[in-house]
Amino acid sequence: MTEVVPLRIVPGESIHLLDQVQLPHEERYLRIATVDALCEAIAALRVRGAPLLGLAGACGMAIAATERGTTDDALRLAATTIAATRPTAVDLPAAVTAALEFALALPEPEREAALWAYAGEYAARRVREDRALAAYGAPLLPAGAAVLTHCNAGALSTGGIGTALGVIRAAWEQGTLAHCYATETRPLLQGARLTAWELARLGIPATLLPDTAAASLLATGRVHAVITGADRIAANGDSANKIGTFQLALAAARHGVPLYIAAPLTTVDFDCPGGATIPIEFRDEREVGGFGATRWAPEGLAAYNPAFDVTPDDLIAAIITERGVARPPLGSALAALRGGATVA
Ligand code: MRU
């Protein structure tokens, strides 16, 4: 099986993005060589998923240096523009800011090459951290486990093996996973289009369900764990993820099924004290009343379309990171992991 590569770096030139809007029907790479093209791709979800947005952001700073030059002003303006494209996933502004600070500390003639190298290292780190995270997460699942996941937290969302899907993949490779249920993930169908595609490639037995069937599936007792990614985790453990995660967490708690969040420490925003201060992206109302060129709702009807919701820390059994597993109380456990502790 060939690995999914959602983003390829051509140092000094451009990046090539697997256009996730076209999946699963078409595997088409887009050449991105300008900041504007990158911002369009991020806003349209051609590239998506918190850790991959971090990588795209780091690459964006390298693209900016090649396209617009390496003065302080040019790089600062590019950073502000890229970081503002989607508000919820903290990896995006964090990676852009880190790349900017790294470049500003260098003499101007060295910045462009250094930013491309920085982006390459960021990509390599994604691969390493996903593997480490999966190694911590897989043992949490019981033998013969069936899991339920939401949205897409696979290779398409990180550039490595994924976070939640990385754990699921590792458990499958170790022989402990029996089945994976995947929600469709309305309105943009990341589960039906992307996770289902990845699960099929991995050969993992899978079942797709409408988001609205999750509580009734949990009530059957067939699911042993719910596992998802996150876009931003507050310092106290409250976790923002794809809209619908909160209601999955409520249904899982009602049925005694643990909910695990799998995310690298770059997704933890230690400056954000709790979920109430996580910025939630609201998207175009037309995404709810149709898909692509097809519409089923009357034109002009109002729609409520938050892209993410926040699951409070007390509904989360553990947060799985590349440095170990944070268990309740999540706030102090995350702080310990950040400080360098390794918790198995
Ligand atoms: O709107 P999206 O598709 O970018 O939302 C993605 C998610 O909610 C993922 O679960 C999250 O980013 C984690 S990806 C490892």
Coordinates of C-alpha atoms and ligand atoms in Angstrom, one line a residue:
M1 CA 0.0 0.0 0.0
T2 CA 1.4 3.4 -0.9
E3 CA 1.1 6.0 1.8
V4 CA -1.3 9.0 1.4
V5 CA 0.7 12.2 0.8
P6 CA -1.5 15.2 1.2
L7 CA 1.3 17.8 0.7
R8 CA 4.5 17.6 -1.2
I9 CA 7.3 20.2 -0.8
V10 CA 9.3 21.3 -3.8
P11 CA 12.0 23.4 -2.0
G12 CA 12.6 26.8 -3.4
E13 CA 9.6 26.6 -5.7
S14 CA 6.1 25.5 -4.5
I15 CA 4.1 22.9 -2.7
H16 CA 1.8 20.3 -4.3
L17 CA -1.5 19.8 -2.5
L18 CA -3.8 16.8 -2.9
D19 CA -7.1 18.6 -3.5
Q20 CA -9.3 17.1 -0.7
V21 CA -12.4 18.7 -2.2
Q22 CA -12.1 16.3 -5.2
L23 CA -11.6 13.2 -3.1
P24 CA -12.6 10.4 -3.3
H25 CA -13.5 10.7 -7.0
E26 CA -10.3 12.3 -8.2
E27 CA -6.7 12.3 -6.8
R28 CA -5.5 15.6 -8.2
Y29 CA -2.5 17.6 -7.0
L30 CA -2.6 21.4 -7.2
R31 CA 0.6 23.4 -7.5
I32 CA 0.6 26.2 -5.0
A33 CA 3.3 28.9 -5.5
T34 CA 1.6 32.0 -4.1
V35 CA 0.3 33.1 -0.7
D36 CA -3.1 33.9 -2.3
A37 CA -3.4 30.4 -3.8
L38 CA -2.6 28.8 -0.5
C39 CA -5.1 30.9 1.4
E40 CA -7.8 29.9 -1.2
A41 CA -6.9 26.3 -0.7
I42 CA -7.1 26.5 3.1
A43 CA -10.4 28.4 3.1
A44 CA -12.0 26.0 0.6
L45 CA -10.7 22.9 2.6
R46 CA -8.5 21.6 -0.2
V47 CA -6.0 21.3 2.6
R48 CA -7.5 20.8 6.0
G49 CA -7.1 19.1 9.4
A50 CA -5.3 20.9 12.2
P51 CA -1.8 19.4 12.0
L52 CA -1.7 19.6 8.2
L53 CA -2.9 23.2 8.4
G54 CA 0.2 23.8 10.6
L55 CA 2.4 22.3 7.9
A56 CA 0.6 24.3 5.2
G57 CA 1.2 27.4 7.3
A58 CA 5.0 26.7 7.7
C59 CA 5.1 26.1 3.9
G60 CA 3.2 29.3 3.3
M61 CA 6.0 31.3 4.9
A62 CA 8.5 29.6 2.6
I63 CA 6.3 30.3 -0.4
A64 CA 6.0 34.0 0.7
A65 CA 9.7 34.3 0.9
T66 CA 10.1 33.0 -2.7
E67 CA 7.1 34.9 -4.1
R68 CA 7.2 38.2 -2.2
G69 CA 10.8 38.5 -0.8
T70 CA 12.3 38.3 2.6
T71 CA 12.0 41.8 4.1
D72 CA 10.6 41.9 7.6
D73 CA 7.5 43.7 6.3
A74 CA 6.8 41.2 3.5
L75 CA 7.1 38.2 5.8
R76 CA 5.0 39.8 8.6
L77 CA 2.2 40.7 6.1
A78 CA 2.2 37.1 4.7
A79 CA 2.1 35.6 8.2
T80 CA -0.9 37.8 9.2
T81 CA -2.7 36.9 6.0
I82 CA -2.1 33.1 6.2
A83 CA -2.9 32.9 9.9
A84 CA -6.3 34.6 9.5
T85 CA -7.7 32.1 6.9
R86 CA -9.3 29.7 9.4
P87 CA -9.6 30.7 13.1
T88 CA -10.1 27.5 15.1
A89 CA -7.1 25.2 14.5
V90 CA -4.3 26.7 16.6
D91 CA -1.7 24.8 14.6
L92 CA -2.1 27.2 11.7
P93 CA -1.3 30.5 13.5
A94 CA 1.2 28.8 15.8
A95 CA 3.2 27.3 12.9
V96 CA 3.1 30.6 10.9
T97 CA 4.3 32.6 13.9
A98 CA 7.1 30.2 14.8
A99 CA 8.3 30.2 11.1
L100 CA 8.1 34.0 11.1
E101 CA 10.1 34.4 14.3
F102 CA 12.7 31.8 13.1
A103 CA 13.1 33.8 9.8
L104 CA 13.3 37.3 11.4
A105 CA 16.2 36.1 13.6
L106 CA 18.3 35.4 10.5
P107 CA 20.1 37.8 8.1
E108 CA 17.8 38.5 5.1
P109 CA 19.8 36.7 2.4
E110 CA 19.6 33.4 4.4
R111 CA 15.8 33.5 5.1
E112 CA 14.4 32.0 1.9
A113 CA 16.4 28.8 2.0
A114 CA 16.1 28.5 5.7
L115 CA 12.3 28.8 5.5
W116 CA 12.1 26.0 3.0
A117 CA 14.3 23.8 5.2
Y118 CA 12.1 24.7 8.2
A119 CA 9.0 23.5 6.3
G120 CA 10.8 20.3 5.4
E121 CA 11.6 19.7 9.1
Y122 CA 8.1 20.5 10.1
A123 CA 6.8 17.8 7.7
A124 CA 9.3 15.3 9.1
R125 CA 8.2 16.1 12.6
R126 CA 4.5 15.4 11.7
V127 CA 5.5 11.9 10.5
R128 CA 7.5 11.2 13.7
E129 CA 4.9 12.6 16.1
D130 CA 2.0 10.7 14.5
R131 CA 3.8 7.4 15.0
A132 CA 4.7 8.2 18.6
L133 CA 1.1 9.2 19.3
A134 CA -0.3 6.1 17.8
A135 CA 2.1 3.9 19.9
Y136 CA 0.7 5.5 23.1
G137 CA -2.9 5.3 21.9
A138 CA -3.3 1.8 20.5
P139 CA -2.9 0.0 23.8
L140 CA -5.9 1.9 25.2
L141 CA -8.2 -0.1 23.0
P142 CA -9.3 -3.6 24.2
A143 CA -8.7 -6.7 22.2
G144 CA -11.4 -7.1 19.5
A145 CA -12.3 -3.4 19.8
A146 CA -14.8 -1.6 17.6
V147 CA -14.3 2.1 17.5
L148 CA -16.3 5.1 16.3
T149 CA -14.5 8.1 14.8
H150 CA -15.8 11.5 13.5
C151 CA -14.6 13.7 10.7
N152 CA -11.1 12.9 9.3
A153 CA -8.1 12.7 11.5
G154 CA -6.1 10.5 9.2
A155 CA -3.1 10.9 7.0
L156 CA -5.0 13.5 5.0
S157 CA -5.1 15.7 8.0
T158 CA -1.5 15.5 9.2
G159 CA 0.9 14.4 6.5
G160 CA 1.9 11.4 8.8
I161 CA -0.4 8.4 9.6
G162 CA -2.9 10.7 11.3
T163 CA -3.9 11.2 14.9
A164 CA -7.2 9.4 15.7
L165 CA -6.9 7.3 12.5
G166 CA -3.2 6.7 13.3
V167 CA -4.2 5.1 16.6
I168 CA -6.9 3.1 14.8
R169 CA -4.3 2.0 12.2
A170 CA -1.8 1.0 14.8
A171 CA -4.4 -1.1 16.7
W172 CA -5.3 -2.7 13.4
E173 CA -1.7 -3.5 12.6
Q174 CA -1.3 -5.0 16.1
G175 CA -4.4 -7.2 15.7
T176 CA -6.4 -5.6 18.5
L177 CA -8.9 -3.6 16.3
A178 CA -11.9 -5.5 14.9
H179 CA -13.9 -2.7 13.3
C180 CA -14.1 1.0 12.7
Y181 CA -17.4 3.0 12.4
A182 CA -17.1 6.4 10.7
T183 CA -19.7 9.1 10.8
E184 CA -20.5 10.9 7.5
T185 CA -19.6 14.3 9.1
R186 CA -22.2 16.7 7.7
P187 CA -22.1 19.1 6.1
L188 CA -18.8 18.7 4.2
L189 CA -18.7 14.9 4.6
Q190 CA -15.1 14.5 5.7
G191 CA -16.0 11.1 7.2
A192 CA -17.9 9.8 4.1
R193 CA -15.4 11.1 1.6
L194 CA -12.0 11.1 3.3
T195 CA -12.0 8.8 6.3
A196 CA -14.0 6.1 4.4
W197 CA -11.4 6.4 1.6
E198 CA -8.5 6.1 4.0
L199 CA -10.0 3.1 5.8
A200 CA -10.6 1.3 2.5
R201 CA -7.0 1.9 1.5
L202 CA -5.8 0.5 4.8
G203 CA -8.1 -2.5 4.5
I204 CA -9.7 -1.9 7.9
P205 CA -13.3 -3.3 8.1
A206 CA -15.5 -0.2 8.3
T207 CA -19.1 0.9 8.4
L208 CA -20.3 4.4 7.5
L209 CA -23.2 5.9 9.5
P210 CA -25.2 9.2 9.3
D211 CA -24.2 11.5 12.1
T212 CA -27.7 11.2 13.4
A213 CA -27.3 7.4 14.0
A214 CA -24.4 7.7 16.4
A215 CA -26.4 7.7 19.6
S216 CA -28.4 4.7 18.6
L217 CA -25.2 2.8 17.5
L218 CA -23.7 3.6 20.9
A219 CA -26.8 2.3 22.6
T220 CA -26.3 -1.1 21.0
G221 CA -23.1 -1.6 23.0
R222 CA -21.2 -2.5 19.8
V223 CA -18.7 0.4 20.2
H224 CA -15.9 0.2 22.8
A225 CA -14.4 3.6 22.3
V226 CA -14.9 6.9 20.5
I227 CA -11.7 8.5 19.2
T228 CA -11.4 11.8 17.4
G229 CA -8.8 14.5 16.7
A230 CA -9.0 18.1 17.8
D231 CA -8.5 21.5 16.3
R232 CA -7.6 23.4 19.5
I233 CA -7.4 22.1 23.1
A234 CA -7.6 24.6 25.9
A235 CA -5.2 24.5 28.8
N236 CA -7.9 22.8 30.9
G237 CA -8.5 20.0 28.4
D238 CA -11.7 21.4 26.8
S239 CA -11.4 20.3 23.1
A240 CA -12.7 21.9 20.0
N241 CA -13.2 19.5 17.1
K242 CA -15.5 19.0 14.1
I243 CA -19.1 20.0 14.7
G244 CA -20.9 17.0 16.2
T245 CA -18.0 15.8 18.4
F246 CA -19.8 17.3 21.5
Q247 CA -23.0 15.4 20.9
L248 CA -21.0 12.2 20.3
A249 CA -19.3 12.9 23.6
L250 CA -22.6 13.3 25.4
A251 CA -24.0 10.1 23.8
A252 CA -20.8 8.2 24.7
A253 CA -20.9 9.3 28.3
R254 CA -24.6 8.2 28.6
H255 CA -23.6 4.7 27.5
G256 CA -20.3 4.4 29.4
V257 CA -18.1 4.5 26.3
P258 CA -14.8 6.3 26.7
L259 CA -14.1 9.3 24.4
Y260 CA -10.4 9.7 23.5
I261 CA -9.0 12.8 21.8
A262 CA -5.8 12.2 19.8
A263 CA -3.8 15.3 19.0
P264 CA -0.2 16.5 19.0
L265 CA 0.9 19.0 21.7
T266 CA 1.0 21.6 18.9
T267 CA -2.8 21.5 19.1
V268 CA -2.9 22.4 22.8
D269 CA -3.3 26.2 23.2
F270 CA -1.8 26.8 26.7
D271 CA -2.8 30.5 26.4
C272 CA -6.4 29.6 26.1
P273 CA -7.8 28.8 29.6
G274 CA -11.0 27.1 28.6
G275 CA -13.3 26.2 25.8
A276 CA -15.3 29.4 26.0
T277 CA -12.3 31.4 24.6
I278 CA -11.7 29.1 21.6
P279 CA -12.6 30.9 18.4
I280 CA -15.2 28.9 16.5
E281 CA -15.3 29.2 12.7
F282 CA -18.7 29.7 11.2
R283 CA -18.9 28.8 7.5
D284 CA -21.0 29.7 4.5
E285 CA -24.7 29.0 5.1
R286 CA -25.0 27.4 1.7
E287 CA -22.9 24.5 2.8
V288 CA -25.8 23.2 4.9
G289 CA -28.5 23.4 2.1
G290 CA -26.5 21.6 -0.6
F291 CA -23.2 20.1 -1.6
G292 CA -21.1 21.2 -4.5
A293 CA -23.4 22.2 -7.3
T294 CA -26.4 20.4 -5.9
R295 CA -28.9 22.2 -3.7
W296 CA -31.8 20.6 -1.8
A297 CA -32.9 23.5 0.5
P298 CA -34.7 26.6 -0.8
E299 CA -32.3 29.4 -1.8
G300 CA -31.9 32.1 0.8
L301 CA -32.9 29.9 3.8
A302 CA -30.9 30.8 6.9
A303 CA -28.6 28.0 8.2
Y304 CA -26.6 27.5 11.4
N305 CA -23.2 26.3 10.3
P306 CA -20.5 26.3 13.0
A307 CA -17.6 24.2 11.7
F308 CA -16.5 23.1 15.2
D309 CA -17.9 22.6 18.7
V310 CA -16.2 22.3 22.1
T311 CA -16.3 19.1 24.2
P312 CA -15.9 19.9 27.9
D313 CA -12.9 18.3 29.6
D314 CA -15.1 16.2 31.9
L315 CA -16.5 14.2 28.9
I316 CA -13.0 13.2 27.8
A317 CA -11.5 10.0 29.1
A318 CA -8.0 10.9 28.0
I319 CA -6.0 13.0 25.5
I320 CA -3.4 11.0 23.6
T321 CA -0.3 13.0 22.5
E322 CA 3.1 12.1 21.0
R323 CA 4.5 12.4 24.5
G324 CA 2.0 10.2 26.3
V325 CA -1.5 10.0 27.5
A326 CA -3.0 12.8 29.6
R327 CA -5.7 11.6 31.9
P328 CA -8.0 13.6 34.2
P329 CA -7.4 16.1 35.6
L330 CA -6.5 17.0 32.0
G331 CA -5.2 20.5 32.7
S332 CA -2.4 19.4 35.0
A333 CA -1.6 16.3 32.9
L334 CA -1.2 18.4 29.7
A335 CA 1.0 20.9 31.6
A336 CA 3.2 18.0 32.7
L337 CA 3.5 16.7 29.2
R338 CA 4.4 20.2 27.9
G339 CA 7.1 20.4 30.6
G340 CA 8.7 17.3 29.2
A341 CA 7.1 14.5 31.3
T342 CA 6.3 11.3 29.5
V343 CA 3.2 9.7 30.7
A344 CA 2.3 6.2 29.5
Ligands
MRU1 O1 -12.9 21.5 8.9 P1 -11.8 20.4 8.9 O2 -12.0 19.3 7.9 O3 -10.5 21.1 8.8 O4 -11.9 19.8 10.4 C1 -11.0 18.9 10.8 C2 -11.3 18.3 12.1 O5 -12.2 18.7 12.8 C3 -10.3 17.3 12.6 O6 -10.9 16.3 13.4 C4 -9.1 17.9 13.3 O7 -8.6 19.0 12.6 C5 -8.1 17.0 13.7 S1 -7.2 16.4 12.3 C6 -6.0 15.4 12.9

